[in-house]
XYZ file of C-alpha atoms in Angstrom:
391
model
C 15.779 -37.803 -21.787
C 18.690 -37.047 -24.469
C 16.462 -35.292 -26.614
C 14.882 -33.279 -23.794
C 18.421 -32.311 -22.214
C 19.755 -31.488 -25.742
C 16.512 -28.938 -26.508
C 17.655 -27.681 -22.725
C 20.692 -26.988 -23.596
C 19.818 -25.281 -26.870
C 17.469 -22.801 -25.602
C 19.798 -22.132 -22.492
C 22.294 -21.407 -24.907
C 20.196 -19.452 -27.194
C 19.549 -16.857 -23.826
C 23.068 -16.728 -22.946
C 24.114 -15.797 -26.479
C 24.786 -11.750 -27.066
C 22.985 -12.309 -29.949
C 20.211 -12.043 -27.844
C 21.124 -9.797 -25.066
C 20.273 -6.656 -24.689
C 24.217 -5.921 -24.229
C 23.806 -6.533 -28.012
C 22.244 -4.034 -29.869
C 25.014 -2.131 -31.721
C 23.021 0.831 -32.710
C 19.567 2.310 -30.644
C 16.990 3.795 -33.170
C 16.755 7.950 -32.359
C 15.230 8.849 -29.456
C 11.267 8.983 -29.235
C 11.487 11.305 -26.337
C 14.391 14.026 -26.818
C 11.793 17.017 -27.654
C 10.085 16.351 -23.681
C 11.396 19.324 -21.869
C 12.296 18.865 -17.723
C 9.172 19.765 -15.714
C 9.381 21.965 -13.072
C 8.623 20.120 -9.462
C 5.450 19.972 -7.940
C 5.198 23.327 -5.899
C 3.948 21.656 -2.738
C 5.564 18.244 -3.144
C 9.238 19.615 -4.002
C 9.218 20.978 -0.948
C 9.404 17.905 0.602
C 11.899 16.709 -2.422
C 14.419 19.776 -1.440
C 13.965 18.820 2.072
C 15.101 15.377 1.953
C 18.468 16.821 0.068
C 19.046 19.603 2.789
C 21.751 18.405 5.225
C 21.179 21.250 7.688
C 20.281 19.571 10.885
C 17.819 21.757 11.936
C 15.991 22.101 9.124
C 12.076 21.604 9.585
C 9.557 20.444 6.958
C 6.673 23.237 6.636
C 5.487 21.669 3.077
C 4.444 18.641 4.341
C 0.575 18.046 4.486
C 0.380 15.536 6.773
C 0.026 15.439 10.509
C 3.123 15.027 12.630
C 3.922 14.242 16.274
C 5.847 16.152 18.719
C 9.016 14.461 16.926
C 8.120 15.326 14.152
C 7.167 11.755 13.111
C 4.259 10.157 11.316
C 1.330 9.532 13.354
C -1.302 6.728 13.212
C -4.190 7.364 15.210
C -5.457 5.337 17.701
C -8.834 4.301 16.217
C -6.855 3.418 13.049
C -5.179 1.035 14.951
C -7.587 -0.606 16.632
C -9.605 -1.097 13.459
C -6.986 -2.537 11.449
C -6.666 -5.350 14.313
C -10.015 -6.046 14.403
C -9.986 -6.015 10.108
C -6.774 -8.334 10.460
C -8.727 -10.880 12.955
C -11.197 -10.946 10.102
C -9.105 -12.415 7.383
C -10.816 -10.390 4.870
C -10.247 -11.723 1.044
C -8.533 -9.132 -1.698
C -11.053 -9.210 -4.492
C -11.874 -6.337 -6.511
C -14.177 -3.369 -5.311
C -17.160 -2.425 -7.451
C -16.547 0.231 -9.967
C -18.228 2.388 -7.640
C -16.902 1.339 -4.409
C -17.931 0.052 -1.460
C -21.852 1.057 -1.120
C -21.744 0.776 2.515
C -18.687 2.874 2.741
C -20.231 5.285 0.341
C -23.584 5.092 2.301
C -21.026 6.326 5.840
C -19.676 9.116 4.079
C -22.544 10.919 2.416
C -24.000 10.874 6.242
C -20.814 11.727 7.652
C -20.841 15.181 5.336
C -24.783 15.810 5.888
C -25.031 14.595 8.835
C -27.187 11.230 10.224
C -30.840 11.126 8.697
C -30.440 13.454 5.902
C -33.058 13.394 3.500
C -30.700 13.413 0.917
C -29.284 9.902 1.971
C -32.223 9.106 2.606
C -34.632 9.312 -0.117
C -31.579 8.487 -2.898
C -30.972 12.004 -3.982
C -27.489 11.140 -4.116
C -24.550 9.752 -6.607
C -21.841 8.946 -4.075
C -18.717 6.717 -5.318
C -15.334 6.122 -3.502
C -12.828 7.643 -5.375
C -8.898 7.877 -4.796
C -8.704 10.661 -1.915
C -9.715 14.107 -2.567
C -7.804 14.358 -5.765
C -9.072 11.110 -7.475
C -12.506 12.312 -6.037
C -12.241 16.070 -7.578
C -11.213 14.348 -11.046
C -14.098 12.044 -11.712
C -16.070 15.039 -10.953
C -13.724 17.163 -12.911
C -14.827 14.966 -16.107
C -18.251 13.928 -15.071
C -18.884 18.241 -15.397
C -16.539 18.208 -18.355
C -18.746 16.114 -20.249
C -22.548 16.386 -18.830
C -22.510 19.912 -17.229
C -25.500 21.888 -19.478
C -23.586 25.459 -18.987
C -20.864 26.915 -18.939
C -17.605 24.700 -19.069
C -15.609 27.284 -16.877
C -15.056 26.579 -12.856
C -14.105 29.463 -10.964
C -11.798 29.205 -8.253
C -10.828 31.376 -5.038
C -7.890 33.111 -4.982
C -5.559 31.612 -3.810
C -6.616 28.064 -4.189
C -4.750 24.618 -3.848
C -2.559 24.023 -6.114
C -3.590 21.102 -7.749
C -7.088 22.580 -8.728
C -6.326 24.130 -11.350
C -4.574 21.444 -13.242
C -7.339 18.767 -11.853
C -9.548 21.046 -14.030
C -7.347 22.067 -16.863
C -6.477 18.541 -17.778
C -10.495 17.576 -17.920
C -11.097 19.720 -20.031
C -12.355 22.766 -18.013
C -11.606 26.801 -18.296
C -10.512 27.651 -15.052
C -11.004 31.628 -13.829
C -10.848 33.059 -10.440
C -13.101 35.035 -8.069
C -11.136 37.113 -5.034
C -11.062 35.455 -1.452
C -8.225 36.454 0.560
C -7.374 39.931 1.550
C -3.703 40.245 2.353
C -4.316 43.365 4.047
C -5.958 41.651 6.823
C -5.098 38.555 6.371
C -8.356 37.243 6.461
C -11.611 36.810 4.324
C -12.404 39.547 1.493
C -16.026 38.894 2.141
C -17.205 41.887 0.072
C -14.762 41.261 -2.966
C -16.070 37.790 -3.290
C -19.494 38.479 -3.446
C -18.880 41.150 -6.310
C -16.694 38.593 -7.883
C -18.861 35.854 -7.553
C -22.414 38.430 -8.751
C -20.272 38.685 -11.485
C -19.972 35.307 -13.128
C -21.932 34.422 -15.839
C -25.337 32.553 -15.394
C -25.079 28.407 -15.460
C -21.273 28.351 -14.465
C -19.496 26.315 -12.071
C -17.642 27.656 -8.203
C -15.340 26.030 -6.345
C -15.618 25.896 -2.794
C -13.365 24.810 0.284
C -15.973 23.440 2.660
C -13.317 24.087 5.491
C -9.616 24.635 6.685
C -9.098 26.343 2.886
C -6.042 25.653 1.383
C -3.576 27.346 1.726
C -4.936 29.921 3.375
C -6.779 28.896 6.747
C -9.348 31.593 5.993
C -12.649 30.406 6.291
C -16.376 32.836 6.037
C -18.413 32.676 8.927
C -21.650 31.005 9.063
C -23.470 34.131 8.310
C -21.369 34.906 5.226
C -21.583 31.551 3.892
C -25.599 31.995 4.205
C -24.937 35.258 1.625
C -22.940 32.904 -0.515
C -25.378 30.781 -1.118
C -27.887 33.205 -1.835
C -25.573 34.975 -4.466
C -24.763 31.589 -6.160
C -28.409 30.975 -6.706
C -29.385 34.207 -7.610
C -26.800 33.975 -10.335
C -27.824 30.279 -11.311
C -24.489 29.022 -10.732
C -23.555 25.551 -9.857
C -21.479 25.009 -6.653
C -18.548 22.512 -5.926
C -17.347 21.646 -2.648
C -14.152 19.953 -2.189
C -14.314 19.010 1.830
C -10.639 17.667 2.550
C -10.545 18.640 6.220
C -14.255 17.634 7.753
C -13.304 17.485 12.053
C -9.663 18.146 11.067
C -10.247 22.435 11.254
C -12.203 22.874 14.360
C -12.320 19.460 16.036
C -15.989 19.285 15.193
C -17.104 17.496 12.381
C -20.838 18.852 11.940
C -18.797 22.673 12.331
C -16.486 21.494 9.841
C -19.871 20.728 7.261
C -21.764 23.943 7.996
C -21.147 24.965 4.520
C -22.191 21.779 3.053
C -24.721 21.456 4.602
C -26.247 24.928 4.583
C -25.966 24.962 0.604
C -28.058 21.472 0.319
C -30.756 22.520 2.637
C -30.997 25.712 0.365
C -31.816 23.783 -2.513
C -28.608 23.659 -4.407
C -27.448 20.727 -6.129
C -23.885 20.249 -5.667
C -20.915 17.920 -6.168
C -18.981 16.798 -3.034
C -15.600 15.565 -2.766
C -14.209 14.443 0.555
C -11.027 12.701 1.760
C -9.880 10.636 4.747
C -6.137 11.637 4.609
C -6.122 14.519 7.406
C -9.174 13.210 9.801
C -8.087 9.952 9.589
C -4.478 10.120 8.691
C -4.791 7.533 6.033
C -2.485 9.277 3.163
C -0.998 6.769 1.889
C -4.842 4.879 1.764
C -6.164 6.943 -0.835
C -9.699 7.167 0.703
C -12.056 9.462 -0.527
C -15.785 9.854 -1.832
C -17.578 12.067 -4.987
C -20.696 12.645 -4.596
C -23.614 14.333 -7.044
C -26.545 15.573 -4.922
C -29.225 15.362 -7.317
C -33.360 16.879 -7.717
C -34.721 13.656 -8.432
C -33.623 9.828 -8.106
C -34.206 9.255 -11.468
C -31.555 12.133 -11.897
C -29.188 10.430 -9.029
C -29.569 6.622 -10.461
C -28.531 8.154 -14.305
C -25.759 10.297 -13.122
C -24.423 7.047 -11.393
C -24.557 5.101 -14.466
C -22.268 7.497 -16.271
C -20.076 8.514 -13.007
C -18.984 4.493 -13.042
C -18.369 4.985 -16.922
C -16.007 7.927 -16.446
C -14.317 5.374 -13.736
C -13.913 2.141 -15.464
C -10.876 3.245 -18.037
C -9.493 5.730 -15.566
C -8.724 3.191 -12.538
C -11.315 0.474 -13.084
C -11.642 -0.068 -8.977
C -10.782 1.919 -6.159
C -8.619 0.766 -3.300
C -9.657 -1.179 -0.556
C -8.281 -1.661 2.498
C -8.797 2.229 3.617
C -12.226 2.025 2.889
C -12.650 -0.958 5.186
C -11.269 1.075 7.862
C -13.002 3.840 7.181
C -16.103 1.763 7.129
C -14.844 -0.320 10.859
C -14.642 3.250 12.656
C -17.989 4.748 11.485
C -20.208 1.481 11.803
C -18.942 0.257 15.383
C -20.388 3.167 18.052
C -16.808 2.984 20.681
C -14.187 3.121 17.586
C -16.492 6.463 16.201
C -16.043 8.265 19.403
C -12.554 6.892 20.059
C -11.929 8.712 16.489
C -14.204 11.601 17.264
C -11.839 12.246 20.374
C -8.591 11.610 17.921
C -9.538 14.297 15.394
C -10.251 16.806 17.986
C -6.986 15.996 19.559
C -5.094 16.437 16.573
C -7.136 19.744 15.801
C -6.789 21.450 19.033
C -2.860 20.310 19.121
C -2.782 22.203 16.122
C -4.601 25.618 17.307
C -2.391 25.715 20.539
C 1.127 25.309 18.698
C -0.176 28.113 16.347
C -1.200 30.348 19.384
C 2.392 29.296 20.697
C 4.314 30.424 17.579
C 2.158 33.404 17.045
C 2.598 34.693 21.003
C 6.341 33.650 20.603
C 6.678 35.871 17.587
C 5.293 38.627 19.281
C 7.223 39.000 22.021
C 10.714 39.443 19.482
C 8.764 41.737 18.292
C 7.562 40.643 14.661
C 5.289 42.870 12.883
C 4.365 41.002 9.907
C 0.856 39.732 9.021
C 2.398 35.950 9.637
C 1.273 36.885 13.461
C -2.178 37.585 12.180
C -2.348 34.369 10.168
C -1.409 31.993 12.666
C -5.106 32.655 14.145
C -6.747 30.985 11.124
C -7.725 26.977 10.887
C -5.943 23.917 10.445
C -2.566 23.559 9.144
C -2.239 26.174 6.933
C -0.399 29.073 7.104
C -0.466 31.867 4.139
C 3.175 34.131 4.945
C 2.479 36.267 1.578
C 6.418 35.381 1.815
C 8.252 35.057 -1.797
C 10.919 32.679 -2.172
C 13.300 35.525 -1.952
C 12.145 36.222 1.536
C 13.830 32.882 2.306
């Protein structure tokens, strides 16, 4: 016991020594980092940031891209809730996902965005993964094209686009370009200017599409148009990517919200796919999401899956969990699916009458700028055309 207490006391005085405290050091070796310059903020995500710092009490939030209540409060749906009982009362363990995911909750997704039945789903034409949300999602595909796309390395996005597209792409190793979309002067689709735009783009290169509820503009074609889309992009032999963030959260109709989608695989294209579960679900903070690679062959779909789980394993190794299981409760039990089918509407139509309410509202003082105009697009968007100086 002497012994033991006497090596005690010599290593607790060796710790309390400044000899080896940090309070110690007498002289720091130069600075590895003094050449980083300050980054600017995010542009969406400072807003939020200068928010928080305002102390004007009536200052309201329009950067925020998540749903809110009538107090302005986060809001958890309904059928979240009820599925995250029923997932509690199953004591579920907290072991790793596969690389890939859940299958089952990849299986739910791929039918959610092609609807029940596909052939697609159905005879394995598919590469589906979770990933992390949409933007996890758009990266693996981001480097899966980076690396195994046979054309051109260039992606070609609408203008305007969300802002984080371009760097998603950038930092895999992409050229990004643009091709026009929004007219200003109606604040609506440019149709005609994205057709030229997009008969212009050189043979075997890569498009960007927003499926629905486009970002940040609210502008979406018509069925009709979207049909000429497609028939441009494979006239021109160019290879389409949908990022779907908003499926049931635009119109309150989630096979309305995929018309695009769908349209585009029953025309023969092969695509990629990313979706997300933030806005029709409200899981944000979740990080649910799927990428999928709709493929000719299964040979084609069972390869591309070997190397999409290769891109994954030193980028995050596993996905999350726990939103996927809820995900996966509310589209496998019949009652929770409708109770959320009824949610998303909800949450869409609240949406489309407080728009009509600002937009009539605005009117009547009198405005005459095209913010009246876009306040009749989709979702939560709203493109002013406003510079910060406007502020």
């Amino acid at each position: 016991m002497a012994t033991s207490s006497r090596i005690a006391n010599i290593s607790s005085n060796l710790f309390k020594s400044s000899q080896y405290g940090i309070g110690s050091v007498s002289c720091r070796a130069s600075s590895w980092w003094s050449q980083v310059e300050m980054g600017p903020p995010d542009a969406i995500l400072g807003v939020t940031e200068a928010y928080k710092k305002d102390t004007n009490s009536n200052k309201i939030n329009l950067g925020v891209g998540a749903y809110r209540d009538d107090n302005g409060k986060p809001f958890v749906l309904p059928s979240v809730l009820k599925a995250e009982e029923r997932l509690s009362a199953k004591k579920l363990d907290k072991e790793y996902a596969p690389i890939g995911g859940s299958a089952e909750f990849c299986k739910l997704s791929i039918d959610l965005a092609l609807g029940d039945d596909n052939e697609i789903s159905k005879n394995g034409l598919n590469a589906t993964l979770q990933g992390i949300s949409g933007t996890g999602s758009l990266r693996i595909g981001a480097a899966f094209l980076a690396k195994f796309f046979p054309g051109n390395k260039v992606v070609y996005l609408p203008t305007p686009s969300w802002g984080n597209h371009t760097p998603i792409f950038k930092h895999s190793g992409l050229d990004v370009k643009q091709y026009r979309y929004y007219d200003p002067k109606t604040c609506g689709f440019d149709f005609q200017g994205a057709l030229q735009d997009i008969a212009k783009i050189p043979e075997k290169s890569i498009i960007l599409f927003h499926a629905c509820a486009h970002n940040p503009t609210g502008v979406d074609p018509k069925p009709e148009q979207w049909a000429e889309i497609s028939k441009v992009v494979k006239q021109k032999k160019l290879f389409p990517y949908f990022d779907m963030a908003y499926q049931g959260f635009a119109s309150g109709d989630v096979a309305r919200d995929a018309i695009a989608v769908r349209h585009f695989v029953k025309d023969g294209h092969e695509i990629c796919l990313t979706q997300s579960y933030a806005k029709n679900m409200g899981l944000y903070g979740e990080r649910a999401g799927a990428f999928s690679l709709i493929t000719g062959s299964k040979d084609d779909a069972q390869r591309t899956m070997s190397q999409l789980k290769i891109i994954v394993r030193p980028m995050y190794s596993n996905p999350p969990i726990h939103g996927a299981r809820i995900v996966t409760e509310i589209l496998t039990d019949p009652a929770l699916k409708s109770q959320w089918l009824v949610d998303v509407k909800g949450m869409a139509d609240r949406i489309i009458s407080m728009r009509t309410q600002l937009r009539d509202n605005l009117k009547k003082e009198g405005s005459q700028t095209g913010l009246v105009l876009t306040l009749t697009k989709l979702a939560c968007y709203c493109f002013t055309g406003m510079k910060s100086a406007t502020g």
